[in-house]
Amino acid sequence: MKSVMRWPLLLAGFTLALPAAAADIKKPGSYPKRPITIIVCYGKGGGSDQAVAALQGPASKIMGIKVNKINKPGGGGVSCLPDFMQAPADGYTILQHADSLVAKYVQGAHDLHPTKTLSPVVISNVAPTALFVKSGDARFYEGGKPSWDKVVAYAKSNAGKMQVSNINVPMELVTMSKVEDHFGIKVKQILFDKPAQRYGAVIGGKLDLLMEQPGDVIKHVQAGKLAPVLAVWPDRFKVFPDAKATGKDYGLKWDPLLRIRGLWVKKDTPQEIKDYLDKVFKAAYDSAEHQAFLKRKSLDIVNSYYGAKDTAKILNDTVATYAKIFKESGQQLRKDMQ
Amino acid sequence: MQDFLTGTTLIFTSGTGIAIFIGGLLGGLVFGAIPGLNVLTLAAVLLPFTAWMPAEYAIMLYGVIYVSGVYGGAITAILFNIPGSVENAPTAFDGYPMTRNGEASKAIGYAVTCSAIGGTLSAMLMMIATEPIAEFAVSTFGPIEIAALIFFGLTVVAGVGSKSLAKGWLSLCLGLLIGTVGHDPAAGVPRFTFGVLYLSGGIGFIPMILGLFAVSEVLLQGQRMLRGTYEKPKVSVDFPTLSEFWSMRWAVVRSTIIGWFSGILPGVGATLAAFLSYNEAVRWSKTPEKFGTGFPEGVVAPETANNAATGAAMIPLLALGLPGGALTAMMIAVFNVHDMEVGPLIMVEARELVWILFASMFWASLAILLLGVVESKGIVHLLRIPFTLLAPGILVFSTIGAYAIRGNIYDVYTMFIAGIAGYFLRRSDYSVPAIVMGVILGQLGENSLVQAMTMMDNNLLQFFSTPISGTLCTVGLLTVAWSIFQRVRSSRSNKTRQI
């Protein structure tokens, strides 16, 4: 067994693992002088939770204070917003959210514009989506490998009966609907807020398909519990070379929606604090600890980092994208966008 | 057995291991007992430090604080009507009345012994059959079965804590209604929020139970003091006798089974275990009317079940990587920090660590028995403090607890409003336990119900299409019919006697 004598060495190792730039980040006055809380809008153990957990340690070390994490799932990512909005605009309460914050704003589910009411700090995760089946599910296997063609055939012969484990977030709902349209199938979507229940429903054979980002469930794939069956992406993912892609293999011409996870502070937060947090989370993102997490979770399929300025542009573009999608598909749109 | 002995040896053969074990045990007990500072707070505070600990100590620490923290909340629930955590709330339903009846020490004795039994049996199950049980749980219980399970639990709630069945049902419905405030879990639509930002996040559960239990109790006892009818609780240090324990054997067996099943269901955990097993104790009792008045089985059932759920929660976590609750999800982070992923391969890749976790939870369950015996003899003397000093202490303690959860002053207002409401509801013989169970089971059940209804194309009869959900719904409906029949029969016989 490893000796406790290695603790100081490990501490020194982690400190050294931080990028050199982290040491040069100048604090704005006395900020931060007490712990910072990040409100995570989805359940424990899911992708959002893991993304924050991976930044927590490096950010704590850079700022020299503790960074706490509170999960407030529910309402498809809306239930967390009151807690954040009731906190003062002092940089001590940070919101972690995803593209769903933007989409739900466009739908009118809340009034927090992602760049006008809030100030984005960083995008730390960008991930495409895939579909998974229970590993070894004979209905969807051909030649010993999971086959999307078999899934489509099953869905067509059981019209409207195939059940997909999903989350109540527009990105996934729109993506699934695009897949349904392209392949001429109709499925039933069962929506879960808690990741464990979402994954467990397919692993346990209660539901047929799971829609999720590869990095969030890669451990279940490696453990032989889930098998990737379709990449909703122009090309096959390097990490899942056998799973066909909607673009290259099936000719779907569509810019896939991406899971974007980032951090926000309130608009009235002092600018020097926003600038400081921008630098802190850039350094935390670049830390060896966080980079190892990205690699382990296959979150390196596309570029995952954008600083505050680029994030604002991406979010404004995403507002326009969702407004267009919802308008074209006749879905609910906030009144001032109709 | 070899693995268990190896795990035990690795914990107890170094001074550091023993110190971390004892520290975790005491830390869990203290944090579990303080409302607003539950064991999750402790786990979150410790998480960054685990990076610098050897993996075996980090994993062991989390196993120990999980077990002791779930028990710790029972003490304040019994002595002061302040549940330390949500899963200890049902313990207060009968634990606090036992204190008022001069049986605090007995109540703590039951709580500590049954926590230890539930935790130990659960740890043994975890050691014997982690993988097959995990597979069974996820393949057997989907949204339809979980929704049916919660309906089954709700059907006995109306009979708890109220002499009138109608008031019991009204209390349950009030609880279910309160649970709907905020964004609905399916579509995120705001309900009963009246444009108020605080309400759109839902009514905080901890402030509400602090108000309904602790604040309303202070108001009730204060009123009795003013009227000169206040009776100071008698302080005794009697531990339950062996024959008293023996009389609880079926309650312990039943609650252990309920705790196991609740624990192994991903995303369900100890809270549902405690509430369901309290309800089942009522359902199976020959004297259900005694529950809520200081009936020992009302302490035995939830405390056995919530500790039984701790070991069981490790099963889906370790075998499938599916956490049952917040603390088990933090354990994933502890494994990740040490470059390990929980899931089926963990038994191969880190077998030694898994057995350290199993062994630490087993020994922690036994250790709380020893600590609890000492506690039951000593801590009850707090009741000797005059109520005029104790009441402000309880109010301050509760206020800090309500505020500490997320630093929001509106949670304190919620606590006092719930306290005043609880005072009037209790005076009018409405059931506070039924309200609390309505809120918690309603919130847990709504998600599953929405998912089940989508799966069943909104056809309620489909609940009878699977053996498990069909049985649960049938027994639940029969329970409602039987309780109504019993009440009608007893009111008719009362009328006949009056004539």
GROMACS .gro file of N, CA and C in nm, chain A residues 1-4 6-8 10-12 14 44-45 49-50 53 56 60-61 66-70 72 74-76 78-83 85-86 104 109 134 160-161 163 168 188-197 199-201 203-207 218-220 222-225 289 292 296-297, chain B residues 10 16 20 44-48 51-57 131 135 138-143 145-146 183-188 197-198 200-201 266-268 319-323 325-326 329-330 332-333 336 338-339 341-345 352 356 405-406 408 410 444 447-448 451 454-457:
model
  429
    1MET      N    1   0.083  -0.122   0.000
    1MET     CA    2   0.000   0.000   0.000
    1MET      C    3   0.086   0.126   0.000
    2LYS      N    4   0.029   0.232  -0.060
    2LYS     CA    5   0.109   0.353  -0.070
    2LYS      C    6   0.121   0.419   0.066
    3SER      N    7   0.232   0.482   0.088
    3SER     CA    8   0.256   0.540   0.220
    3SER      C    9   0.197   0.680   0.230
    4VAL      N   10   0.159   0.716   0.351
    4VAL     CA   11   0.106   0.852   0.373
    4VAL      C   12   0.216   0.957   0.356
    6ARG      N   13   0.368   1.022   0.110
    6ARG     CA   14   0.367   1.083  -0.023
    6ARG      C   15   0.277   1.206  -0.030
    7TRP      N   16   0.202   1.235   0.078
    7TRP     CA   17   0.111   1.349   0.073
    7TRP      C   18   0.179   1.480   0.034
    8PRO      N   19   0.286   1.518   0.105
    8PRO     CA   20   0.348   1.645   0.069
    8PRO      C   21   0.397   1.644  -0.076
   10LEU      N   22   0.263   1.478  -0.323
   10LEU     CA   23   0.147   1.494  -0.410
   10LEU      C   24   0.102   1.641  -0.417
   11LEU      N   25   0.101   1.704  -0.300
   11LEU     CA   26   0.062   1.845  -0.293
   11LEU      C   27   0.153   1.928  -0.382
   12ALA      N   28   0.282   1.902  -0.368
   12ALA     CA   29   0.378   1.975  -0.450
   12ALA      C   30   0.356   1.945  -0.597
   14PHE      N   31   0.072   1.860  -0.749
   14PHE     CA   32  -0.045   1.929  -0.801
   14PHE      C   33  -0.016   2.077  -0.824
   44LYS      N   34  -2.632   1.501  -0.972
   44LYS     CA   35  -2.499   1.448  -0.938
   44LYS      C   36  -2.461   1.335  -1.033
   45GLY      N   37  -2.338   1.333  -1.074
   45GLY     CA   38  -2.287   1.221  -1.153
   45GLY      C   39  -2.305   1.238  -1.303
   49ASP      N   40  -2.223   1.793  -1.383
   49ASP     CA   41  -2.164   1.774  -1.251
   49ASP      C   42  -2.015   1.738  -1.264
   50GLN      N   43  -1.987   1.648  -1.356
   50GLN     CA   44  -1.848   1.605  -1.375
   50GLN      C   45  -1.762   1.722  -1.426
   53ALA      N   46  -1.689   1.945  -1.136
   53ALA     CA   47  -1.599   1.876  -1.042
   53ALA      C   48  -1.454   1.881  -1.093
   56GLN      N   49  -1.319   2.235  -1.030
   56GLN     CA   50  -1.320   2.277  -0.889
   56GLN      C   51  -1.181   2.280  -0.827
   60SER      N   52  -0.971   2.611  -0.728
   60SER     CA   53  -0.946   2.635  -0.585
   60SER      C   54  -0.800   2.667  -0.561
   61LYS      N   55  -0.714   2.587  -0.626
   61LYS     CA   56  -0.570   2.607  -0.604
   61LYS      C   57  -0.524   2.742  -0.658
   66LYS      N   58  -1.166   2.793  -0.126
   66LYS     CA   59  -1.241   2.673  -0.161
   66LYS      C   60  -1.350   2.707  -0.264
   67VAL      N   61  -1.367   2.621  -0.363
   67VAL     CA   62  -1.477   2.638  -0.458
   67VAL      C   63  -1.577   2.526  -0.431
   68ASN      N   64  -1.697   2.564  -0.384
   68ASN     CA   65  -1.801   2.464  -0.354
   68ASN      C   66  -1.890   2.440  -0.474
   69LYS      N   67  -1.961   2.330  -0.471
   69LYS     CA   68  -2.052   2.295  -0.580
   69LYS      C   69  -2.185   2.251  -0.518
   70ILE      N   70  -2.294   2.309  -0.567
   70ILE     CA   71  -2.427   2.269  -0.520
   70ILE      C   72  -2.508   2.225  -0.641
   72LYS      N   73  -2.862   2.154  -0.815
   72LYS     CA   74  -3.004   2.188  -0.799
   72LYS      C   75  -3.075   2.143  -0.927
   74GLY      N   76  -3.378   1.970  -1.173
   74GLY     CA   77  -3.525   1.978  -1.178
   74GLY      C   78  -3.573   2.078  -1.281
   75GLY      N   79  -3.694   2.051  -1.331
   75GLY     CA   80  -3.755   2.144  -1.426
   75GLY      C   81  -3.676   2.158  -1.554
   76GLY      N   82  -3.603   2.055  -1.593
   76GLY     CA   83  -3.524   2.062  -1.716
   76GLY      C   84  -3.419   2.171  -1.711
   78VAL      N   85  -3.431   2.449  -1.507
   78VAL     CA   86  -3.485   2.582  -1.473
   78VAL      C   87  -3.492   2.603  -1.321
   79SER      N   88  -3.508   2.493  -1.245
   79SER     CA   89  -3.530   2.506  -1.101
   79SER      C   90  -3.412   2.569  -1.027
   80CYS      N   91  -3.294   2.567  -1.086
   80CYS     CA   92  -3.176   2.622  -1.021
   80CYS      C   93  -3.169   2.775  -1.031
   81LEU      N   94  -3.240   2.832  -1.126
   81LEU     CA   95  -3.220   2.975  -1.155
   81LEU      C   96  -3.260   3.069  -1.041
   82PRO      N   97  -3.372   3.043  -0.970
   82PRO     CA   98  -3.404   3.134  -0.859
   82PRO      C   99  -3.293   3.145  -0.755
   83ASP      N  100  -3.229   3.033  -0.721
   83ASP     CA  101  -3.121   3.037  -0.622
   83ASP      C  102  -3.010   3.130  -0.669
   85MET      N  103  -3.033   3.377  -0.895
   85MET     CA  104  -3.075   3.516  -0.909
   85MET      C  105  -3.093   3.585  -0.774
   86GLN      N  106  -3.116   3.506  -0.668
   86GLN     CA  107  -3.130   3.567  -0.535
   86GLN      C  108  -2.995   3.599  -0.471
  104LYS      N  109  -3.398   2.741  -2.349
  104LYS     CA  110  -3.516   2.766  -2.265
  104LYS      C  111  -3.550   2.915  -2.262
  109ALA      N  112  -3.918   3.002  -2.130
  109ALA     CA  113  -3.931   2.932  -2.001
  109ALA      C  114  -3.870   3.014  -1.887
  134LYS      N  115  -2.845  -0.097  -2.503
  134LYS     CA  116  -2.790  -0.184  -2.398
  134LYS      C  117  -2.694  -0.282  -2.465
  160GLY      N  118  -4.386   0.392  -3.306
  160GLY     CA  119  -4.425   0.467  -3.187
  160GLY      C  120  -4.402   0.395  -3.057
  161LYS      N  121  -4.350   0.272  -3.063
  161LYS     CA  122  -4.333   0.193  -2.940
  161LYS      C  123  -4.190   0.202  -2.886
  163GLN      N  124  -3.876   0.321  -2.712
  163GLN     CA  125  -3.868   0.421  -2.604
  163GLN      C  126  -3.723   0.467  -2.585
  168ASN      N  127  -3.494   1.640  -2.058
  168ASN     CA  128  -3.585   1.744  -2.108
  168ASN      C  129  -3.508   1.871  -2.140
  188LYS      N  130  -4.085   0.718  -2.869
  188LYS     CA  131  -4.144   0.779  -2.750
  188LYS      C  132  -4.028   0.821  -2.660
  189GLN      N  133  -4.024   0.948  -2.620
  189GLN     CA  134  -3.911   0.993  -2.537
  189GLN      C  135  -3.952   0.999  -2.390
  190ILE      N  136  -3.878   0.929  -2.306
  190ILE     CA  137  -3.902   0.932  -2.162
  190ILE      C  138  -3.791   1.020  -2.103
  191LEU      N  139  -3.833   1.126  -2.031
  191LEU     CA  140  -3.737   1.229  -1.990
  191LEU      C  141  -3.700   1.216  -1.841
  192PHE      N  142  -3.571   1.217  -1.814
  192PHE     CA  143  -3.520   1.203  -1.676
  192PHE      C  144  -3.427   1.321  -1.645
  193ASP      N  145  -3.438   1.373  -1.523
  193ASP     CA  146  -3.342   1.475  -1.480
  193ASP      C  147  -3.218   1.412  -1.419
  194LYS      N  148  -3.236   1.297  -1.351
  194LYS     CA  149  -3.122   1.235  -1.282
  194LYS      C  150  -3.048   1.141  -1.377
  195PRO      N  151  -2.917   1.166  -1.397
  195PRO     CA  152  -2.841   1.084  -1.491
  195PRO      C  153  -2.845   0.935  -1.456
  196ALA      N  154  -2.837   0.902  -1.326
  196ALA     CA  155  -2.834   0.761  -1.287
  196ALA      C  156  -2.960   0.690  -1.336
  197GLN      N  157  -3.074   0.756  -1.325
  197GLN     CA  158  -3.199   0.693  -1.369
  197GLN      C  159  -3.204   0.686  -1.521
  199TYR      N  160  -2.950   0.657  -1.734
  199TYR     CA  161  -2.863   0.550  -1.783
  199TYR      C  162  -2.916   0.413  -1.737
  200GLY      N  163  -2.959   0.409  -1.610
  200GLY     CA  164  -3.005   0.281  -1.552
  200GLY      C  165  -3.125   0.224  -1.627
  201ALA      N  166  -3.212   0.312  -1.681
  201ALA     CA  167  -3.331   0.264  -1.752
  201ALA      C  168  -3.292   0.184  -1.876
  203ILE      N  169  -2.961   0.048  -1.926
  203ILE     CA  170  -2.876  -0.062  -1.880
  203ILE      C  171  -2.963  -0.175  -1.825
  204GLY      N  172  -3.072  -0.138  -1.757
  204GLY     CA  173  -3.161  -0.239  -1.700
  204GLY      C  174  -3.262  -0.294  -1.800
  205GLY      N  175  -3.261  -0.245  -1.923
  205GLY     CA  176  -3.349  -0.298  -2.026
  205GLY      C  177  -3.492  -0.247  -2.018
  206LYS      N  178  -3.515  -0.142  -1.936
  206LYS     CA  179  -3.651  -0.088  -1.926
  206LYS      C  180  -3.684  -0.003  -2.048
  207LEU      N  181  -3.585   0.066  -2.104
  207LEU     CA  182  -3.603   0.147  -2.224
  207LEU      C  183  -3.505   0.099  -2.331
  218ILE      N  184  -1.896   0.718  -2.116
  218ILE     CA  185  -1.790   0.633  -2.170
  218ILE      C  186  -1.752   0.521  -2.073
  219LYS      N  187  -1.764   0.548  -1.942
  219LYS     CA  188  -1.728   0.444  -1.847
  219LYS      C  189  -1.824   0.324  -1.858
  220HIS      N  190  -1.951   0.352  -1.890
  220HIS     CA  191  -2.048   0.243  -1.906
  220HIS      C  192  -2.021   0.166  -2.036
  222GLN      N  193  -1.712   0.136  -2.171
  222GLN     CA  194  -1.590   0.059  -2.144
  222GLN      C  195  -1.619  -0.061  -2.054
  223ALA      N  196  -1.721  -0.047  -1.969
  223ALA     CA  197  -1.755  -0.158  -1.878
  223ALA      C  198  -1.845  -0.260  -1.945
  224GLY      N  199  -1.880  -0.236  -2.071
  224GLY     CA  200  -1.962  -0.333  -2.144
  224GLY      C  201  -2.108  -0.330  -2.107
  225LYS      N  202  -2.156  -0.217  -2.057
  225LYS     CA  203  -2.298  -0.207  -2.020
  225LYS      C  204  -2.379  -0.137  -2.130
  289GLU      N  205  -0.449   1.853  -1.447
  289GLU     CA  206  -0.559   1.776  -1.386
  289GLU      C  207  -0.683   1.780  -1.475
  292ALA      N  208  -0.636   1.605  -1.817
  292ALA     CA  209  -0.646   1.458  -1.801
  292ALA      C  210  -0.793   1.416  -1.799
  296ARG      N  211  -0.974   1.165  -2.052
  296ARG     CA  212  -1.038   1.045  -1.999
  296ARG      C  213  -1.184   1.035  -2.044
  297LYS      N  214  -1.248   1.151  -2.056
  297LYS     CA  215  -1.390   1.154  -2.090
  297LYS      C  216  -1.415   1.174  -2.239
  348LEU      N  217  -0.610  -0.337   0.658
  348LEU     CA  218  -0.557  -0.213   0.600
  348LEU      C  219  -0.609  -0.089   0.672
  354THR      N  220  -0.268   0.625   1.138
  354THR     CA  221  -0.341   0.719   1.052
  354THR      C  222  -0.477   0.661   1.015
  358ILE      N  223  -0.828   0.837   1.111
  358ILE     CA  224  -0.925   0.880   1.009
  358ILE      C  225  -1.059   0.811   1.032
  382ALA      N  226  -1.855   1.743   0.132
  382ALA     CA  227  -1.812   1.842   0.033
  382ALA      C  228  -1.686   1.913   0.080
  383VAL      N  229  -1.681   1.944   0.211
  383VAL     CA  230  -1.564   2.013   0.267
  383VAL      C  231  -1.441   1.923   0.254
  384LEU      N  232  -1.460   1.794   0.275
  384LEU     CA  233  -1.345   1.702   0.274
  384LEU      C  234  -1.298   1.665   0.134
  385LEU      N  235  -1.387   1.683   0.035
  385LEU     CA  236  -1.356   1.632  -0.100
  385LEU      C  237  -1.221   1.678  -0.155
  386PRO      N  238  -1.188   1.809  -0.149
  386PRO     CA  239  -1.059   1.849  -0.205
  386PRO      C  240  -0.939   1.784  -0.135
  389ALA      N  241  -0.774   1.439  -0.243
  389ALA     CA  242  -0.673   1.430  -0.350
  389ALA      C  243  -0.534   1.405  -0.291
  390TRP      N  244  -0.515   1.452  -0.169
  390TRP     CA  245  -0.383   1.441  -0.107
  390TRP      C  246  -0.374   1.322  -0.011
  391MET      N  247  -0.483   1.249  -0.001
  391MET     CA  248  -0.481   1.130   0.087
  391MET      C  249  -0.451   1.008   0.003
  392PRO      N  250  -0.390   0.907   0.061
  392PRO     CA  251  -0.383   0.779  -0.009
  392PRO      C  252  -0.525   0.731  -0.037
  393ALA      N  253  -0.543   0.667  -0.151
  393ALA     CA  254  -0.678   0.629  -0.196
  393ALA      C  255  -0.753   0.547  -0.090
  394GLU      N  256  -0.682   0.457  -0.021
  394GLU     CA  257  -0.750   0.368   0.074
  394GLU      C  258  -0.811   0.447   0.190
  395TYR      N  259  -0.744   0.553   0.233
  395TYR     CA  260  -0.798   0.633   0.343
  395TYR      C  261  -0.913   0.721   0.295
  469GLU      N  262  -2.282  -0.737  -0.735
  469GLU     CA  263  -2.312  -0.731  -0.878
  469GLU      C  264  -2.450  -0.787  -0.917
  473GLU      N  265  -2.774  -0.566  -1.084
  473GLU     CA  266  -2.836  -0.601  -1.213
  473GLU      C  267  -2.986  -0.623  -1.193
  476VAL      N  268  -3.179  -0.270  -1.139
  476VAL     CA  269  -3.206  -0.185  -1.255
  476VAL      C  270  -3.292  -0.253  -1.360
  477SER      N  271  -3.290  -0.388  -1.361
  477SER     CA  272  -3.373  -0.454  -1.462
  477SER      C  273  -3.516  -0.475  -1.412
  478THR      N  274  -3.540  -0.461  -1.284
  478THR     CA  275  -3.673  -0.486  -1.229
  478THR      C  276  -3.750  -0.357  -1.204
  479PHE      N  277  -3.680  -0.254  -1.156
  479PHE     CA  278  -3.748  -0.130  -1.118
  479PHE      C  279  -3.722  -0.018  -1.219
  480GLY      N  280  -3.824   0.011  -1.298
  480GLY     CA  281  -3.819   0.126  -1.389
  480GLY      C  282  -3.915   0.232  -1.337
  481PRO      N  283  -3.942   0.336  -1.416
  481PRO     CA  284  -4.032   0.442  -1.369
  481PRO      C  285  -4.169   0.391  -1.326
  483GLU      N  286  -4.259   0.099  -1.197
  483GLU     CA  287  -4.253   0.030  -1.067
  483GLU      C  288  -4.223   0.131  -0.954
  484ILE      N  289  -4.137   0.230  -0.981
  484ILE     CA  290  -4.105   0.328  -0.875
  484ILE      C  291  -4.229   0.414  -0.844
  521HIS      N  292  -4.105   2.491  -1.010
  521HIS     CA  293  -4.112   2.442  -1.148
  521HIS      C  294  -4.146   2.294  -1.150
  522ASP      N  295  -4.237   2.256  -1.238
  522ASP     CA  296  -4.270   2.114  -1.242
  522ASP      C  297  -4.151   2.037  -1.299
  523PRO      N  298  -4.131   1.915  -1.248
  523PRO     CA  299  -4.007   1.844  -1.283
  523PRO      C  300  -4.003   1.795  -1.427
  524ALA      N  301  -4.118   1.788  -1.492
  524ALA     CA  302  -4.117   1.734  -1.628
  524ALA      C  303  -4.089   1.842  -1.732
  525ALA      N  304  -4.168   1.947  -1.731
  525ALA     CA  305  -4.156   2.046  -1.838
  525ALA      C  306  -4.096   2.179  -1.790
  526GLY      N  307  -4.076   2.194  -1.660
  526GLY     CA  308  -4.019   2.318  -1.609
  526GLY      C  309  -4.120   2.432  -1.605
  535LEU      N  310  -3.983   3.502  -0.704
  535LEU     CA  311  -3.863   3.429  -0.741
  535LEU      C  312  -3.833   3.315  -0.644
  536TYR      N  313  -3.848   3.341  -0.514
  536TYR     CA  314  -3.816   3.239  -0.414
  536TYR      C  315  -3.903   3.115  -0.434
  538SER      N  316  -4.038   3.008  -0.703
  538SER     CA  317  -4.017   2.935  -0.828
  538SER      C  318  -3.912   2.826  -0.811
  539GLY      N  319  -3.831   2.833  -0.706
  539GLY     CA  320  -3.735   2.726  -0.678
  539GLY      C  321  -3.795   2.618  -0.590
  604PRO      N  322  -3.131   0.328  -0.817
  604PRO     CA  323  -3.055   0.450  -0.846
  604PRO      C  324  -3.140   0.575  -0.830
  605GLY      N  325  -3.086   0.674  -0.760
  605GLY     CA  326  -3.155   0.802  -0.745
  605GLY      C  327  -3.265   0.802  -0.641
  606VAL      N  328  -3.278   0.697  -0.562
  606VAL     CA  329  -3.385   0.693  -0.461
  606VAL      C  330  -3.325   0.708  -0.320
  657ALA      N  331  -2.118  -0.139  -0.869
  657ALA     CA  332  -2.133  -0.237  -0.977
  657ALA      C  333  -2.166  -0.173  -1.111
  658LEU      N  334  -2.241  -0.061  -1.105
  658LEU     CA  335  -2.288  -0.002  -1.231
  658LEU      C  336  -2.244   0.143  -1.249
  659GLY      N  337  -2.186   0.202  -1.148
  659GLY     CA  338  -2.148   0.344  -1.158
  659GLY      C  339  -2.267   0.436  -1.149
  660LEU      N  340  -2.377   0.388  -1.089
  660LEU     CA  341  -2.499   0.470  -1.079
  660LEU      C  342  -2.518   0.513  -0.933
  661PRO      N  343  -2.499   0.640  -0.901
  661PRO     CA  344  -2.513   0.681  -0.761
  661PRO      C  345  -2.659   0.689  -0.717
  663GLY      N  346  -2.758   0.862  -0.443
  663GLY     CA  347  -2.785   0.992  -0.384
  663GLY      C  348  -2.663   1.082  -0.394
  664ALA      N  349  -2.672   1.197  -0.324
  664ALA     CA  350  -2.567   1.297  -0.338
  664ALA      C  351  -2.433   1.248  -0.285
  667ALA      N  352  -2.269   1.001  -0.505
  667ALA     CA  353  -2.214   1.067  -0.625
  667ALA      C  354  -2.079   1.131  -0.593
  668MET      N  355  -2.065   1.182  -0.470
  668MET     CA  356  -1.935   1.240  -0.431
  668MET      C  357  -1.828   1.131  -0.426
  670ILE      N  358  -1.797   0.896  -0.629
  670ILE     CA  359  -1.745   0.879  -0.766
  670ILE      C  360  -1.627   0.973  -0.785
  671ALA      N  361  -1.645   1.097  -0.734
  671ALA     CA  362  -1.537   1.196  -0.747
  671ALA      C  363  -1.412   1.149  -0.672
  674ASN      N  364  -1.249   0.902  -0.882
  674ASN     CA  365  -1.191   0.968  -1.000
  674ASN      C  366  -1.062   1.040  -0.968
  676HIS      N  367  -0.848   0.958  -0.776
  676HIS     CA  368  -0.740   0.861  -0.769
  676HIS      C  369  -0.734   0.775  -0.896
  677ASP      N  370  -0.783   0.836  -1.006
  677ASP     CA  371  -0.775   0.773  -1.138
  677ASP      C  372  -0.845   0.638  -1.147
  679GLU      N  373  -1.241   0.455  -1.207
  679GLU     CA  374  -1.380   0.475  -1.245
  679GLU      C  375  -1.464   0.367  -1.178
  680VAL      N  376  -1.573   0.410  -1.111
  680VAL     CA  377  -1.661   0.307  -1.055
  680VAL      C  378  -1.738   0.241  -1.169
  681GLY      N  379  -1.783   0.120  -1.147
  681GLY     CA  380  -1.848   0.042  -1.253
  681GLY      C  381  -1.800  -0.102  -1.239
  682PRO      N  382  -1.848  -0.191  -1.326
  682PRO     CA  383  -1.817  -0.334  -1.308
  682PRO      C  384  -1.668  -0.363  -1.298
  683LEU      N  385  -1.585  -0.283  -1.366
  683LEU     CA  386  -1.442  -0.315  -1.366
  683LEU      C  387  -1.375  -0.281  -1.233
  690GLU      N  388  -0.904  -0.431  -0.378
  690GLU     CA  389  -0.861  -0.403  -0.240
  690GLU      C  390  -0.934  -0.279  -0.185
  694ILE      N  391  -1.192  -0.234   0.129
  694ILE     CA  392  -1.168  -0.139   0.239
  694ILE      C  393  -1.298  -0.062   0.266
  743ILE      N  394  -2.821   2.640   0.501
  743ILE     CA  395  -2.834   2.551   0.385
  743ILE      C  396  -2.781   2.619   0.259
  744ARG      N  397  -2.824   2.745   0.236
  744ARG     CA  398  -2.777   2.814   0.115
  744ARG      C  399  -2.763   2.964   0.137
  746ASN      N  400  -2.977   3.186   0.253
  746ASN     CA  401  -3.090   3.263   0.201
  746ASN      C  402  -3.185   3.295   0.316
  748TYR      N  403  -3.478   3.404   0.308
  748TYR     CA  404  -3.616   3.360   0.285
  748TYR      C  405  -3.640   3.220   0.341
  782LEU      N  406  -4.081   1.303  -0.483
  782LEU     CA  407  -4.009   1.187  -0.538
  782LEU      C  408  -4.094   1.116  -0.644
  785ASN      N  409  -4.194   1.282  -1.062
  785ASN     CA  410  -4.107   1.253  -1.176
  785ASN      C  411  -4.137   1.116  -1.233
  786SER      N  412  -4.139   1.016  -1.143
  786SER     CA  413  -4.162   0.878  -1.189
  786SER      C  414  -4.299   0.864  -1.250
  789GLN      N  415  -4.296   1.005  -1.603
  789GLN     CA  416  -4.223   0.913  -1.692
  789GLN      C  417  -4.308   0.788  -1.719
  792THR      N  418  -4.594   0.854  -1.960
  792THR     CA  419  -4.550   0.862  -2.101
  792THR      C  420  -4.528   0.721  -2.154
  793MET      N  421  -4.463   0.637  -2.073
  793MET     CA  422  -4.437   0.500  -2.118
  793MET      C  423  -4.567   0.424  -2.143
  794MET      N  424  -4.671   0.456  -2.063
  794MET     CA  425  -4.797   0.379  -2.070
  794MET      C  426  -4.901   0.448  -2.158
  795ASP      N  427  -4.859   0.548  -2.237
  795ASP     CA  428  -4.952   0.624  -2.321
  795ASP      C  429  -5.069   0.679  -2.240
   0.00000   0.00000   0.00000
